[in-house]
Coordinates of C-alpha atoms in Angstrom, one line a residue:
X367 CA 0.0 0.0 0.0
X368 CA 1.4 3.5 -0.9
X369 CA 1.4 6.2 1.6
X370 CA -1.0 9.1 1.4
X371 CA 0.5 12.2 -0.2
X372 CA 0.7 15.4 1.8
X373 CA -1.7 18.2 0.9
X374 CA -0.4 21.0 -1.4
X375 CA -1.6 24.4 -0.2
X376 CA 0.7 26.7 -2.2
X377 CA -0.8 29.1 -4.7
X378 CA 1.9 27.9 -7.1
X379 CA 0.1 24.5 -7.3
X380 CA -2.9 26.0 -9.1
X381 CA -3.5 24.1 -12.3
X382 CA -4.2 27.4 -14.2
X383 CA -0.5 28.4 -14.0
X384 CA 0.2 28.9 -17.5
X385 CA 3.9 28.5 -17.0
X386 CA 3.3 24.8 -16.7
X387 CA 1.6 24.4 -20.0
X388 CA 4.2 25.5 -22.4
X389 CA 6.0 22.1 -23.0
X390 CA 2.7 20.4 -23.3
X391 CA 1.2 22.8 -25.8
X392 CA 4.4 22.7 -27.9
X393 CA 3.9 18.9 -28.3
X394 CA 0.2 18.7 -29.0
X395 CA -1.5 18.2 -32.3
X396 CA -5.1 19.0 -33.3
X397 CA -5.2 16.1 -35.8
X398 CA -4.2 12.9 -34.1
X399 CA -4.6 9.4 -35.5
X400 CA -4.5 6.3 -33.2
X401 CA -1.8 4.0 -34.3
X402 CA -1.9 0.4 -33.2
X403 CA 1.0 -0.3 -30.8
X404 CA 3.1 -3.5 -30.5
X405 CA 1.0 -6.7 -29.9
X406 CA 1.6 -9.4 -27.2
X407 CA -0.2 -12.6 -26.4
X408 CA -1.2 -13.6 -22.9
X409 CA -2.1 -17.2 -22.2
X410 CA -3.8 -18.1 -18.9
X411 CA -3.4 -21.6 -17.5
X412 CA -5.6 -21.6 -14.4
X413 CA -4.7 -24.6 -12.2
X414 CA -2.3 -24.8 -9.3
X415 CA -1.4 -27.4 -6.8
X416 CA -2.8 -25.3 -3.9
X417 CA -4.3 -21.8 -3.7
X418 CA -2.1 -19.5 -1.8
X419 CA -3.9 -17.5 0.9
X420 CA -2.8 -14.1 -0.4
X421 CA -3.6 -14.9 -4.2
X422 CA -6.4 -13.0 -5.9
X423 CA -5.6 -14.3 -9.4
X424 CA -8.0 -16.5 -11.3
X425 CA -6.3 -19.7 -10.1
X426 CA -8.1 -23.0 -9.1
X427 CA -6.6 -25.9 -7.1
X428 CA -6.4 -28.9 -9.3
X429 CA -7.8 -32.3 -8.2
X430 CA -7.1 -35.5 -10.1
X431 CA -5.7 -35.5 -13.7
X432 CA -5.9 -32.1 -15.3
X433 CA -7.5 -31.8 -18.8
X434 CA -4.4 -30.7 -20.5
X435 CA -5.3 -31.8 -24.0
X436 CA -8.8 -30.4 -23.8
X437 CA -7.6 -27.1 -22.4
X438 CA -5.0 -26.7 -25.2
X439 CA -7.8 -27.4 -27.7
X440 CA -9.9 -24.7 -26.1
X441 CA -7.1 -22.3 -26.2
X442 CA -6.7 -22.8 -29.9
X443 CA -10.4 -22.2 -30.5
X444 CA -10.2 -19.1 -28.4
X445 CA -7.3 -17.8 -30.4
X446 CA -9.2 -18.5 -33.6
X447 CA -12.2 -16.6 -32.4
X448 CA -10.0 -13.5 -31.7
X449 CA -7.8 -13.6 -34.8
X450 CA -10.0 -11.1 -36.9
X451 CA -9.2 -8.5 -34.3
X452 CA -5.5 -8.6 -35.2
X453 CA -5.1 -9.8 -38.8
X454 CA -1.7 -8.9 -40.2
X455 CA -0.1 -7.9 -37.0
X456 CA 3.0 -9.3 -35.4
X457 CA 3.4 -10.9 -31.9
X458 CA 6.3 -9.5 -30.0
X459 CA 6.0 -11.4 -26.8
X460 CA 4.1 -14.4 -25.3
X461 CA 3.4 -14.9 -21.6
X462 CA 2.0 -18.1 -20.0
X463 CA 0.6 -17.0 -16.7
X464 CA -1.5 -18.6 -14.1
X465 CA -2.2 -20.6 -11.8
X466 CA 0.9 -22.5 -12.2
X467 CA 1.8 -22.9 -16.0
X468 CA 4.7 -25.3 -15.2
X469 CA 2.0 -27.9 -14.3
X470 CA 1.5 -28.3 -18.0
X471 CA 3.9 -30.7 -19.6
X472 CA 6.2 -29.2 -22.3
X473 CA 4.5 -31.0 -25.2
X474 CA 1.3 -29.1 -24.4
X475 CA 3.1 -25.8 -24.3
X476 CA 4.8 -26.8 -27.6
X477 CA 1.4 -27.7 -29.2
X478 CA -0.1 -24.3 -28.4
X479 CA 3.0 -22.4 -29.6
X480 CA 3.0 -24.4 -32.9
X481 CA -0.7 -23.6 -33.4
X482 CA -0.3 -19.9 -32.5
X483 CA 2.8 -19.4 -34.7
X484 CA 0.9 -21.0 -37.6
X485 CA -1.8 -18.4 -37.2
X486 CA 0.1 -15.2 -36.3
X487 CA 3.5 -13.8 -37.3
X488 CA 6.0 -14.1 -34.4
X489 CA 8.8 -11.5 -34.3
X490 CA 12.3 -13.1 -34.8
X491 CA 13.3 -12.3 -31.2
X492 CA 9.9 -13.0 -29.6
X493 CA 10.1 -13.2 -25.8
X494 CA 8.2 -16.3 -24.6
X495 CA 7.8 -16.4 -20.7
X496 CA 6.5 -19.2 -18.7
X497 CA 5.6 -18.7 -15.0
X498 CA 6.8 -21.6 -12.8
X499 CA 6.4 -22.7 -9.2
X500 CA 9.7 -24.2 -7.7
X501 CA 7.5 -26.9 -6.1
X502 CA 6.6 -28.2 -9.6
X503 CA 10.0 -28.3 -11.1
X504 CA 11.1 -31.7 -12.5
X505 CA 14.3 -32.9 -13.9
X506 CA 14.6 -32.4 -17.7
X507 CA 11.3 -30.4 -17.9
X508 CA 13.1 -27.1 -18.4
X509 CA 15.1 -28.4 -21.3
X510 CA 11.9 -29.5 -22.9
X511 CA 10.3 -26.1 -22.4
X512 CA 13.3 -24.5 -24.0
X513 CA 13.0 -26.8 -27.0
X514 CA 9.3 -25.9 -27.3
X515 CA 10.2 -22.2 -27.7
X516 CA 10.2 -20.9 -24.1
X517 CA 13.1 -18.5 -23.6
X518 CA 12.2 -16.8 -20.3
X519 CA 11.2 -18.2 -17.0
X520 CA 9.5 -16.4 -14.0
X521 CA 9.9 -18.2 -10.7
X522 CA 7.4 -17.5 -8.0
X523 CA 9.8 -17.9 -5.1
X524 CA 8.5 -15.0 -2.8
X525 CA 11.1 -15.7 0.0
X526 CA 14.1 -17.8 0.7
X527 CA 13.1 -18.1 4.4
X528 CA 11.4 -21.4 5.1
X529 CA 9.3 -19.9 8.0
X530 CA 8.1 -17.1 5.7
X531 CA 7.2 -19.6 3.0
X532 CA 5.2 -21.7 5.4
X533 CA 3.3 -18.6 6.6
X534 CA 2.6 -17.7 3.0
X535 CA 1.2 -21.2 2.3
X536 CA 3.8 -22.0 -0.4
X537 CA 4.4 -25.6 -1.4
X538 CA 8.2 -25.3 -1.8
X539 CA 11.0 -24.6 0.6
X540 CA 14.1 -22.5 0.0
X541 CA 16.3 -25.5 -1.1
X542 CA 13.8 -26.5 -3.7
X543 CA 13.7 -22.9 -5.0
X544 CA 17.5 -22.8 -5.5
X545 CA 17.5 -26.2 -7.0
X546 CA 14.8 -25.3 -9.5
X547 CA 16.6 -22.1 -10.7
X548 CA 19.8 -24.1 -11.1
X549 CA 18.0 -26.8 -13.1
X550 CA 16.7 -24.1 -15.5
X551 CA 20.2 -22.6 -15.8
X552 CA 21.7 -26.1 -16.5
X553 CA 19.1 -26.4 -19.3
X554 CA 20.5 -23.3 -21.0
X555 CA 17.9 -20.8 -19.9
X556 CA 19.5 -17.7 -18.5
X557 CA 16.7 -15.0 -18.9
X558 CA 15.2 -15.7 -15.4
X559 CA 13.0 -13.6 -13.2
X560 CA 12.7 -14.3 -9.5
X561 CA 9.6 -13.0 -7.8
X562 CA 10.2 -11.9 -4.2
X563 CA 7.8 -10.3 -1.7
X564 CA 8.6 -8.1 1.4
X565 CA 6.6 -7.1 4.5
X566 CA 5.8 -10.7 5.0
X567 CA 4.3 -12.0 8.3
X568 CA 7.1 -12.3 10.8
X569 CA 9.7 -10.7 8.5
X570 CA 12.3 -8.2 9.6
X571 CA 14.4 -5.8 7.5
X572 CA 17.4 -8.1 7.9
X573 CA 15.3 -11.0 6.6
X574 CA 14.1 -9.1 3.6
X575 CA 17.7 -8.2 2.8
X576 CA 18.8 -11.7 3.2
X577 CA 16.2 -12.8 0.7
X578 CA 17.8 -10.6 -1.9
X579 CA 21.3 -11.9 -1.0
X580 CA 20.1 -15.4 -1.7
X581 CA 18.6 -14.2 -5.0
X582 CA 21.7 -12.4 -6.1
X583 CA 23.8 -15.5 -5.5
X584 CA 21.7 -17.2 -8.3
X585 CA 22.4 -14.3 -10.7
X586 CA 19.0 -13.9 -12.2
X587 CA 18.5 -11.4 -15.1
X588 CA 15.5 -9.9 -13.5
X589 CA 13.9 -9.5 -10.0
X590 CA 10.3 -8.6 -9.3
X591 CA 10.2 -7.2 -5.7
X592 CA 6.9 -6.1 -4.3
X593 CA 5.1 -5.6 -1.0
X594 CA 2.5 -8.2 0.3
X595 CA -0.9 -6.7 0.2
X596 CA -4.1 -8.1 1.6
X597 CA -6.4 -8.3 -1.5
X598 CA -10.2 -8.7 -1.3
X599 CA -11.6 -12.2 -1.8
X600 CA -8.4 -13.8 -0.4
X601 CA -8.0 -15.9 2.8
X602 CA -5.5 -13.3 4.2
X603 CA -8.0 -10.5 3.6
X604 CA -10.7 -12.3 5.6
X605 CA -8.3 -13.6 8.2
X606 CA -5.1 -11.4 8.3
X607 CA -2.0 -13.2 9.5
X608 CA -0.2 -12.2 12.6
X609 CA 3.1 -10.3 12.4
X610 CA 2.7 -8.2 9.2
X611 CA 5.2 -5.3 9.5
X612 CA 3.8 -1.8 10.1
X613 CA 3.6 0.6 7.2
X614 CA 6.7 2.5 8.3
X615 CA 8.7 -0.7 8.7
X616 CA 7.6 -1.8 5.2
X617 CA 8.7 1.4 3.8
X618 CA 12.1 1.1 5.4
X619 CA 12.3 -2.4 3.8
X620 CA 11.4 -1.0 0.4
X621 CA 14.1 1.7 0.6
X622 CA 16.8 -0.7 1.9
X623 CA 16.0 -3.4 -0.7
X624 CA 15.9 -0.8 -3.5
X625 CA 19.4 0.3 -2.6
X626 CA 20.6 -3.3 -2.4
X627 CA 19.2 -4.1 -5.8
X628 CA 20.9 -0.9 -7.3
X629 CA 24.3 -2.0 -5.7
X630 CA 24.0 -5.4 -7.3
X631 CA 23.5 -3.9 -10.7
X632 CA 19.7 -4.2 -11.1
X633 CA 18.2 -1.1 -12.6
X634 CA 14.8 0.0 -11.1
X635 CA 12.7 0.5 -14.3
X636 CA 9.2 0.0 -13.0
X637 CA 7.5 0.3 -9.6
X638 CA 8.4 -3.3 -8.5
X639 CA 10.6 -4.4 -11.3
X640 CA 14.5 -4.5 -11.5
X641 CA 16.7 -5.8 -14.4
X642 CA 20.2 -6.3 -15.6
X643 CA 21.0 -4.1 -18.6
X644 CA 18.9 -5.2 -21.6
X645 CA 16.9 -7.7 -19.6
X646 CA 13.7 -5.8 -18.9
X647 CA 10.5 -7.9 -19.4
X648 CA 9.4 -7.0 -22.9
X649 CA 5.9 -8.4 -22.3
X650 CA 5.2 -6.3 -19.2
X651 CA 6.8 -3.3 -20.8
X652 CA 4.3 -3.5 -23.5
X653 CA 1.5 -3.5 -20.9
X654 CA 3.0 -0.6 -19.1
X655 CA 3.5 1.4 -22.4
X656 CA -0.2 1.0 -23.3
X657 CA 0.5 -1.7 -25.9
X658 CA -2.0 -4.2 -27.3
X659 CA -2.4 -7.8 -26.1
X660 CA -4.6 -10.7 -26.9
X661 CA -5.9 -12.5 -23.8
X662 CA -6.5 -16.2 -24.3
X663 CA -7.6 -18.6 -21.6
X664 CA -10.0 -18.8 -18.7
X665 CA -10.5 -15.2 -17.3
X666 CA -7.9 -13.7 -19.6
X667 CA -8.2 -10.0 -20.5
X668 CA -7.0 -8.4 -23.8
X669 CA -6.7 -4.9 -25.2
X670 CA -6.8 -4.2 -29.0
X671 CA -6.5 -0.9 -30.8
X672 CA -7.9 -0.2 -34.2
X673 CA -6.4 2.9 -35.9
X674 CA -8.8 3.1 -38.7
X675 CA -11.9 3.4 -36.4
X676 CA -10.1 5.2 -33.6
X677 CA -11.2 2.3 -31.3
X678 CA -9.7 0.6 -28.3
X679 CA -11.5 -2.6 -27.2
X680 CA -11.0 -4.5 -23.9
X681 CA -12.2 -8.2 -24.1
X682 CA -12.3 -10.8 -21.4
X683 CA -13.1 -14.5 -21.3
X684 CA -15.3 -16.4 -18.9
X685 CA -13.5 -17.2 -15.7
X686 CA -14.1 -20.7 -14.5
X687 CA -12.2 -23.4 -16.2
X688 CA -15.1 -25.7 -16.5
X689 CA -17.3 -23.0 -18.1
X690 CA -14.4 -21.9 -20.4
X691 CA -13.8 -25.5 -21.6
X692 CA -17.5 -25.9 -22.5
X693 CA -18.0 -22.5 -24.1
X694 CA -14.8 -21.2 -25.6
X695 CA -14.8 -20.5 -29.4
X696 CA -18.5 -19.5 -29.2
X697 CA -20.0 -16.1 -28.2
X698 CA -20.8 -17.6 -24.8
X699 CA -17.0 -17.9 -24.1
X700 CA -16.5 -14.2 -24.2
X701 CA -17.0 -12.7 -20.8
X702 CA -17.4 -9.2 -22.2
X703 CA -16.4 -6.5 -24.6
X704 CA -15.8 -2.9 -23.4
X705 CA -15.0 -0.2 -25.8
X706 CA -12.8 2.4 -24.1
X707 CA -14.4 5.8 -24.6
X708 CA -12.0 8.8 -25.2
X709 CA -12.9 10.3 -21.9
X710 CA -11.4 7.2 -20.1
X711 CA -8.2 6.9 -22.1
X712 CA -6.1 9.5 -20.3
X713 CA -6.5 7.8 -17.0
X714 CA -5.9 4.3 -18.5
X715 CA -2.8 5.6 -20.2
X716 CA -1.4 7.3 -17.1
X717 CA -2.3 4.2 -14.9
X718 CA 0.1 2.2 -16.9
X719 CA 2.8 4.7 -18.0
X720 CA 3.3 6.2 -14.5
X721 CA 4.6 2.9 -13.2
X722 CA 7.7 3.3 -15.4
X723 CA 10.7 5.4 -14.3
X724 CA 11.3 6.4 -17.9
X725 CA 8.0 8.2 -18.2
X726 CA 6.6 8.7 -21.7
X727 CA 6.8 11.1 -24.7
X728 CA 3.7 13.2 -25.2
X729 CA 3.8 12.1 -28.8
X730 CA 3.3 8.5 -27.7
X731 CA 0.2 9.6 -25.6
X732 CA -1.3 11.0 -28.8
X733 CA -0.8 8.1 -31.1
X734 CA -1.7 5.4 -28.6
X735 CA -4.9 7.0 -27.3
X736 CA -5.9 9.0 -30.5
X737 CA -6.2 12.2 -28.3
X738 CA -4.3 15.5 -28.4
X739 CA -1.9 16.0 -25.5
X740 CA -4.1 19.0 -24.3
X741 CA -6.3 16.4 -22.6
X742 CA -3.6 16.0 -19.9
X743 CA -3.1 19.7 -19.5
X744 CA -4.9 20.5 -16.2
X745 CA -3.9 17.3 -14.2
X746 CA -0.4 17.4 -15.6
X747 CA 0.0 21.0 -14.4
X748 CA -1.2 20.0 -10.9
X749 CA 1.2 17.1 -10.8
X750 CA 4.1 19.3 -11.8
X751 CA 3.1 21.9 -9.1
X752 CA 3.0 19.0 -6.5
X753 CA 6.5 18.0 -7.5
X754 CA 5.3 14.6 -8.7
X755 CA 6.0 14.9 -12.5
X756 CA 8.5 16.7 -14.7
X757 CA 7.9 17.7 -18.4
X758 CA 11.2 18.0 -20.3
X759 CA 11.8 18.0 -24.0
X760 CA 8.4 16.6 -24.8
X761 CA 8.6 13.8 -22.2
X762 CA 6.6 13.3 -18.9
X763 CA 8.9 11.7 -16.2
X764 CA 7.8 10.9 -12.6
X765 CA 10.0 12.3 -9.8
X766 CA 11.1 10.1 -6.9
X767 CA 8.3 11.7 -4.9
X768 CA 5.9 10.9 -7.7
X769 CA 6.8 7.3 -7.7
X770 CA 6.3 7.1 -4.0
X771 CA 2.8 8.7 -4.2
X772 CA 1.9 6.9 -7.6
X773 CA -1.6 6.3 -6.5
X774 CA -2.2 10.0 -5.8
X775 CA -0.6 11.0 -9.1
X776 CA -2.8 8.6 -11.0
X777 CA -5.9 9.9 -9.3
X778 CA -5.4 13.3 -10.8
X779 CA -6.1 11.9 -14.2
X780 CA -9.5 10.2 -13.4
X781 CA -12.3 11.5 -15.7
X782 CA -14.4 14.3 -14.2

């Protein structure tokens, strides 16, 4: 949870201060055409061994033999149904999320990728990520994933402390986590992300830093590092665990861990993402830059832009795996379509772009929303006056204070 920003009472914070508008007006255009951005493919594999008490994703504890073949067949029908939305476009990244995608044997991942690449053009350096739980890692499976086309793995480790892992309800221990990462490296996969959480029940600052030390020893290309939050519709939300650090202590962990990551050579490029040079997650960057993506699988969401019609469509699929298997490929398999009206686009855009330390070019706002940059003028001036954003050479960049109070910054751009 981010802290609440202090009020700004200064007269200099008034949004009608014309001095703040000059860079914005210099970059705006009265005639803007929405240009479709890069396209990604998200594939949701919904089953896991056991539902974690903090997890609010669309994941379902598997029982008995899982319907791997039937689900891959459904994914292909789902993809076929969405193809008319993206004819002629190139896929730049693929992400298998879950659930626990590594429950699926490599031959099923291979079959889906073969079918998808036969229907869509894949970029030559297409990033293909598979999420994996260290508790489901098996000898030789990573080599088979690599042969199928997977070139990036994301390990849901969360902590290297066995006590923390038990309190989180994870099915692996720290030794299994290290072993799984080494198995992947032995299989020739070096583009690895390690997911770690902080402010865990019973965790101290020293323990959070020790988690990072254990991670650094494995030399991953990427680290996702984020605070445990109690999300609605989770076990932890209904019955909060004992020993969650206070907010001030959590912030101390965040600052100390950010410094440790920087010292270890991991650039902080997004609110909770850190990478070695050139190893940022291309798939997530496309999300955060307001790119397009097809969402395939139970509960998956997609976003597709159409330049000719100045249209941005969000589409999602029915959530429950049983319903999805029975209805996908038919209208009943589509959970809903929502066309994003122009008045909503500035907030949607900023909700994503303000997660990135690099910020964005005002010209990119125009071509990805189909709106002139003047739509940002009043809230952008307020954010500048508050010291949350800078506008320099046609770019909008969050300040360190703006990154800390990201929720408050984004709220300025809500419609109305």
